[in-house]
């Protein structure tokens, strides 16, 4: 890509001039797409309501779905909230910088546009050196949802961002593919019991080990979802219809039948299944590796115009729960 808005940066030691340009754009109220360790974010000055409004407009995001605010460290996070319970301190110590987002009651400094009118704000310290460099240079919190159009797949490369939102951003900082691959774990700490709003690579089991007790929130649809909007059932969806199948054999059988019926069908499965078939996408058989490559595999299948993708359900253990969550939502019709 030769677009002047597309800046390639080193993922660990980004060019300070590129970071300064991106920070200046943020300070002017413009949108900057940047890598985090999970997925690419669509960033704007979190304290500027007009800038935040541009995020909703660019994504086509419904105004009731609040944004995650990214900050440099736990001290900055504490400055944006009115309560900091022991569980927040423990999770910040154990997980930040990293893919865990905490929901806490907001101060008036956080615009209502960021929280979609909710009294609490979602905050995290991202672990990507480029995101941290941008936060440091911008000298303000950055609101950033995943840099995709609303309800579409999250981007794990700058090319994904460019194809979804390229003409709507001032700049894209391109540091190559992201490492975690699925969005952060979101934990609500506003009530008497911590609640898991969105599972991620940090699992509920791990959270329980860190803070003792974590309630699970069932996915809902309709109005009940408004208090935890990320629980909207259909989300993270590719263009193709996704159908979950229970095991690799069932996947092969379904693929075979669909092809016989003349459909453009693919199979997304994991090792040690055999690859080589152009209609079969193969992911690693462990959760971190699978998550890292899941969205890129789905983006790739979408680009190849399949109308149905069979997805072999990964193992049932806790380490896979964030992946199960994304697959279930992507497959929901
Ligand atoms: O890994 C990530 O979290 C990425 C990177 C860019 O940081 N961001 C991300 O943002 O996934 P987004 O907007 O795609 O998802 C944010 C999730 C949504 O499910 C949203 O409903 C929830 O966090 N959320 C944000 N603010 C909230 C709040 N005040 N209360 C409850 N849920 C909130
Ligand atoms: Mg998103």
XYZ file of C-alpha atoms and ligand atoms in Angstrom:
367
model
C 0.000 0.000 0.000
C 1.346 3.412 -0.957
C -1.397 5.490 0.648
C 0.184 8.390 2.567
C -2.177 7.636 5.417
C -0.719 4.154 5.807
C 2.404 4.275 8.004
C 4.420 1.091 8.428
C 6.153 1.052 11.819
C 8.396 -1.379 13.629
C 6.217 -3.294 16.131
C 8.679 -3.012 18.997
C 10.541 0.246 18.217
C 8.171 2.421 16.196
C 9.644 5.483 14.450
C 9.005 8.458 16.777
C 8.119 10.645 13.773
C 5.313 8.285 12.771
C 4.085 8.196 16.358
C 4.253 12.009 16.596
C 2.180 12.326 13.425
C -0.429 9.909 14.762
C -0.498 11.632 18.158
C -0.993 15.019 16.488
C -3.937 13.609 14.537
C -5.474 12.280 17.765
C -5.014 15.689 19.397
C -6.751 17.350 16.431
C -9.769 15.105 17.014
C -9.073 12.819 14.050
C -9.294 9.020 13.856
C -6.148 6.885 13.958
C -6.152 3.120 13.529
C -3.423 1.509 15.606
C -2.355 -1.981 16.659
C -2.993 -3.345 20.120
C -1.891 -6.814 21.212
C -5.451 -8.091 20.637
C -6.795 -6.494 17.434
C -6.396 -3.138 15.658
C -8.291 -0.286 17.307
C -9.983 2.762 15.798
C -8.694 5.476 18.110
C -9.830 8.978 19.003
C -9.281 11.407 21.869
C -11.440 9.898 24.611
C -12.015 13.268 26.269
C -13.298 14.982 23.095
C -16.983 14.179 22.448
C -16.786 15.322 18.811
C -13.831 13.011 18.157
C -15.646 10.147 19.857
C -18.714 10.803 17.708
C -16.510 10.280 14.629
C -15.754 6.738 15.813
C -19.456 5.842 15.910
C -19.986 7.419 12.510
C -17.021 5.680 10.868
C -17.978 2.266 12.240
C -21.713 2.636 11.748
C -21.828 1.653 15.417
C -25.125 1.956 17.266
C -24.994 4.776 19.809
C -25.898 2.421 22.673
C -22.681 0.389 22.380
C -19.954 1.980 24.549
C -16.224 2.183 23.807
C -13.106 0.954 25.591
C -10.763 3.685 26.790
C -7.046 2.911 26.475
C -4.621 4.435 28.957
C -0.888 4.299 29.610
C -1.006 2.768 33.072
C -3.131 2.002 36.131
C -2.537 5.488 37.536
C -4.135 7.005 34.444
C -6.993 4.509 34.718
C -7.657 5.500 38.324
C -7.896 9.126 37.253
C -10.943 8.313 35.097
C -12.975 6.368 37.670
C -14.645 7.120 41.006
C -14.042 3.707 42.578
C -11.038 1.396 42.560
C -11.985 -1.786 44.402
C -9.350 -4.335 45.485
C -10.314 -6.542 42.528
C -9.369 -3.706 40.155
C -5.971 -3.358 41.774
C -5.390 -7.105 41.631
C -6.395 -7.410 37.981
C -4.384 -4.331 37.027
C -1.320 -5.736 38.795
C -1.694 -9.182 37.248
C -2.915 -8.342 33.743
C -1.824 -4.840 32.682
C -0.469 -4.040 30.242
C -2.551 -6.761 28.645
C -5.833 -8.001 27.194
C -8.162 -7.413 30.148
C -10.658 -4.539 30.291
C -12.166 -3.300 33.557
C -15.570 -1.607 33.799
C -15.722 0.915 36.648
C -17.857 3.968 37.561
C -16.694 6.944 35.518
C -15.759 10.480 36.529
C -17.533 13.393 34.799
C -14.351 13.915 32.726
C -15.291 10.878 30.628
C -17.826 12.062 28.043
C -21.189 10.292 27.950
C -20.534 9.562 24.286
C -17.728 7.181 25.304
C -19.919 5.140 27.644
C -23.108 5.432 25.568
C -24.694 7.191 28.504
C -23.826 4.441 30.992
C -22.454 5.497 34.384
C -19.421 3.186 34.001
C -16.441 3.246 31.670
C -14.452 0.312 30.239
C -10.676 0.818 30.539
C -7.559 -1.089 29.683
C -3.790 -0.688 29.332
C -2.822 -2.307 26.030
C 0.401 -4.320 25.839
C 1.471 -3.322 22.310
C 4.548 -1.033 22.203
C 2.984 0.982 19.357
C -0.238 1.565 21.306
C 1.755 2.586 24.380
C 3.985 4.917 22.350
C 0.894 6.548 20.851
C -0.717 6.983 24.280
C 2.478 8.500 25.631
C 2.823 10.952 22.735
C -0.863 11.896 22.646
C -0.839 12.565 26.392
C -4.487 11.654 26.727
C -6.679 8.572 26.950
C -7.672 7.070 23.607
C -11.115 5.572 23.041
C -10.859 2.701 20.592
C -13.245 -0.011 19.524
C -11.995 -2.657 17.159
C -11.289 -1.012 13.778
C -14.002 -2.753 11.778
C -17.453 -1.735 10.584
C -20.058 -2.488 13.232
C -20.897 -6.223 13.507
C -18.173 -7.260 11.089
C -14.976 -9.149 11.819
C -12.328 -7.463 13.931
C -9.067 -6.621 12.132
C -5.826 -8.353 13.037
C -3.821 -6.704 10.236
C -3.609 -3.164 8.862
C -4.871 -4.504 5.529
C -8.095 -5.620 7.244
C -8.468 -2.073 8.606
C -7.736 -0.487 5.235
C -10.347 -2.560 3.450
C -13.069 -1.843 6.034
C -12.325 1.744 7.030
C -9.416 2.961 4.902
C -11.162 6.062 3.591
C -12.524 7.035 6.999
C -9.323 7.343 9.036
C -6.635 10.019 9.113
C -3.880 7.427 9.589
C -3.266 3.712 9.951
C -0.237 2.647 11.988
C 0.757 -0.698 10.491
C 2.873 -2.885 12.789
C 2.010 -6.217 11.197
C -0.368 -8.874 12.508
C -1.524 -8.670 16.119
C -0.491 -11.284 18.614
C -3.539 -12.252 20.690
C -6.001 -12.152 17.806
C -9.301 -11.924 19.694
C -10.624 -8.987 21.704
C -9.866 -8.415 25.374
C -11.628 -10.069 28.295
C -14.143 -7.546 29.725
C -14.852 -7.641 33.477
C -17.513 -5.487 35.132
C -16.410 -4.379 38.609
C -19.280 -1.974 39.321
C -21.472 -4.380 41.287
C -21.089 -6.452 44.433
C -19.811 -9.409 42.345
C -17.371 -9.107 39.438
C -19.078 -10.133 36.189
C -17.469 -11.471 33.044
C -19.057 -9.455 30.202
C -16.880 -10.842 27.418
C -14.505 -13.798 27.645
C -11.109 -13.540 25.982
C -7.768 -15.253 26.064
C -7.612 -14.609 29.802
C -10.271 -17.092 30.882
C -12.847 -16.968 33.655
C -10.858 -19.632 35.516
C -7.803 -17.417 35.506
C -9.843 -14.421 36.676
C -11.289 -16.521 39.490
C -7.766 -17.451 40.542
C -6.861 -13.751 40.637
C -9.930 -12.259 42.336
C -11.784 -15.219 43.825
C -15.214 -14.819 42.312
C -16.504 -13.971 38.840
C -20.101 -14.271 37.684
C -20.761 -15.166 34.075
C -23.197 -13.108 32.030
C -25.363 -15.065 29.631
C -25.502 -13.771 26.085
C -28.783 -12.011 25.546
C -30.522 -10.222 22.761
C -33.006 -7.383 22.727
C -33.301 -4.800 25.459
C -31.752 -6.906 28.201
C -28.474 -6.612 26.326
C -28.330 -2.848 26.723
C -26.695 -2.972 30.163
C -23.836 -5.044 28.717
C -24.026 -4.197 25.054
C -21.140 -6.425 24.011
C -23.437 -9.325 24.712
C -25.469 -8.638 21.589
C -25.804 -12.108 20.149
C -24.698 -11.613 16.590
C -21.303 -10.027 16.397
C -17.853 -10.592 14.976
C -19.465 -11.956 11.860
C -17.922 -12.693 8.469
C -19.914 -12.438 5.207
C -20.141 -16.189 4.701
C -22.625 -18.201 6.715
C -20.770 -20.015 9.483
C -21.990 -23.406 10.621
C -20.483 -25.107 13.639
C -19.897 -28.843 13.472
C -18.906 -31.048 16.375
C -15.816 -32.836 15.123
C -13.427 -33.084 12.164
C -15.223 -36.070 10.609
C -18.547 -34.262 10.650
C -16.750 -31.277 9.112
C -15.338 -33.323 6.240
C -18.726 -34.918 5.632
C -20.519 -31.567 5.615
C -17.945 -30.061 3.273
C -18.262 -33.031 0.905
C -22.041 -32.831 0.791
C -22.109 -29.070 0.313
C -19.678 -29.296 -2.591
C -21.751 -32.070 -4.197
C -24.762 -29.792 -3.883
C -22.816 -27.184 -5.855
C -22.203 -24.776 -2.968
C -19.054 -22.715 -2.479
C -18.173 -24.274 0.846
C -15.071 -24.298 3.033
C -13.979 -26.014 6.213
C -12.168 -24.326 9.093
C -10.549 -26.929 11.294
C -7.441 -27.450 13.375
C -4.358 -29.635 13.445
C -3.555 -32.508 13.116
C -6.195 -32.537 10.362
C -4.681 -32.680 6.888
C -4.429 -29.469 4.867
C -3.625 -29.231 1.168
C -7.254 -28.925 0.071
C -7.764 -25.265 -0.974
C -11.194 -25.297 0.670
C -9.778 -26.382 4.034
C -8.233 -23.826 6.405
C -6.122 -25.269 9.171
C -5.447 -23.555 12.509
C -3.137 -24.559 15.372
C -4.621 -26.937 17.947
C -3.887 -24.761 20.984
C -5.977 -21.752 22.037
C -3.367 -18.976 21.796
C -2.244 -20.001 18.318
C -5.805 -20.607 17.157
C -6.989 -17.187 18.436
C -4.015 -15.453 16.832
C -4.996 -16.699 13.395
C -8.783 -17.094 13.613
C -9.902 -13.709 12.253
C -7.257 -13.667 9.524
C -8.489 -17.096 8.411
C -12.099 -15.868 8.351
C -11.123 -12.645 6.533
C -9.272 -14.770 4.009
C -12.209 -17.121 3.461
C -14.484 -14.094 3.035
C -12.182 -12.645 0.428
C -12.571 -15.904 -1.496
C -16.366 -15.592 -1.621
C -17.446 -18.768 0.094
C -21.117 -18.777 0.951
C -20.822 -21.334 3.719
C -17.940 -22.129 6.070
C -18.137 -25.184 8.312
C -16.197 -24.667 11.521
C -15.076 -27.603 13.623
C -15.846 -26.784 17.248
C -12.596 -26.627 19.259
C -12.208 -28.620 22.490
C -14.580 -27.753 25.335
C -12.050 -26.804 28.017
C -11.945 -23.399 29.692
C -8.887 -22.171 27.827
C -10.979 -22.092 24.635
C -13.950 -20.145 26.017
C -13.115 -16.813 24.336
C -12.838 -18.636 21.016
C -16.115 -20.509 21.550
C -17.770 -17.177 22.325
C -16.571 -15.580 19.058
C -17.465 -18.626 16.962
C -20.924 -18.864 18.511
C -21.623 -15.191 17.791
C -20.212 -15.330 14.286
C -22.427 -18.333 13.534
C -25.571 -16.814 15.066
C -28.312 -16.033 12.527
O -9.242 -5.992 22.671
C -10.065 -5.101 22.682
O -10.815 -4.918 23.644
C -10.144 -4.179 21.462
C -8.864 -3.357 21.370
C -8.908 -2.327 20.281
O -8.614 -2.779 22.619
N -11.291 -3.341 21.533
C -12.555 -3.819 21.393
O -13.508 -2.825 21.440
O -12.807 -4.981 21.220
P -15.008 -3.072 21.008
O -15.632 -1.717 21.010
O -15.030 -3.801 19.721
O -15.609 -3.893 22.182
C -15.793 -3.274 23.441
C -16.633 -4.142 24.308
C -18.043 -4.185 23.802
O -18.523 -5.483 24.028
C -18.725 -3.155 24.697
O -20.099 -3.357 24.801
C -18.011 -3.374 26.003
O -16.674 -3.600 25.629
N -18.075 -2.158 26.819
C -17.467 -0.978 26.592
N -17.793 -0.074 27.517
C -18.615 -0.692 28.383
C -19.292 -0.271 29.565
N -19.200 0.979 30.023
N -20.071 -1.188 30.199
C -20.175 -2.444 29.728
N -19.570 -2.897 28.610
C -18.795 -2.033 27.947
Mg -15.599 -4.829 18.161
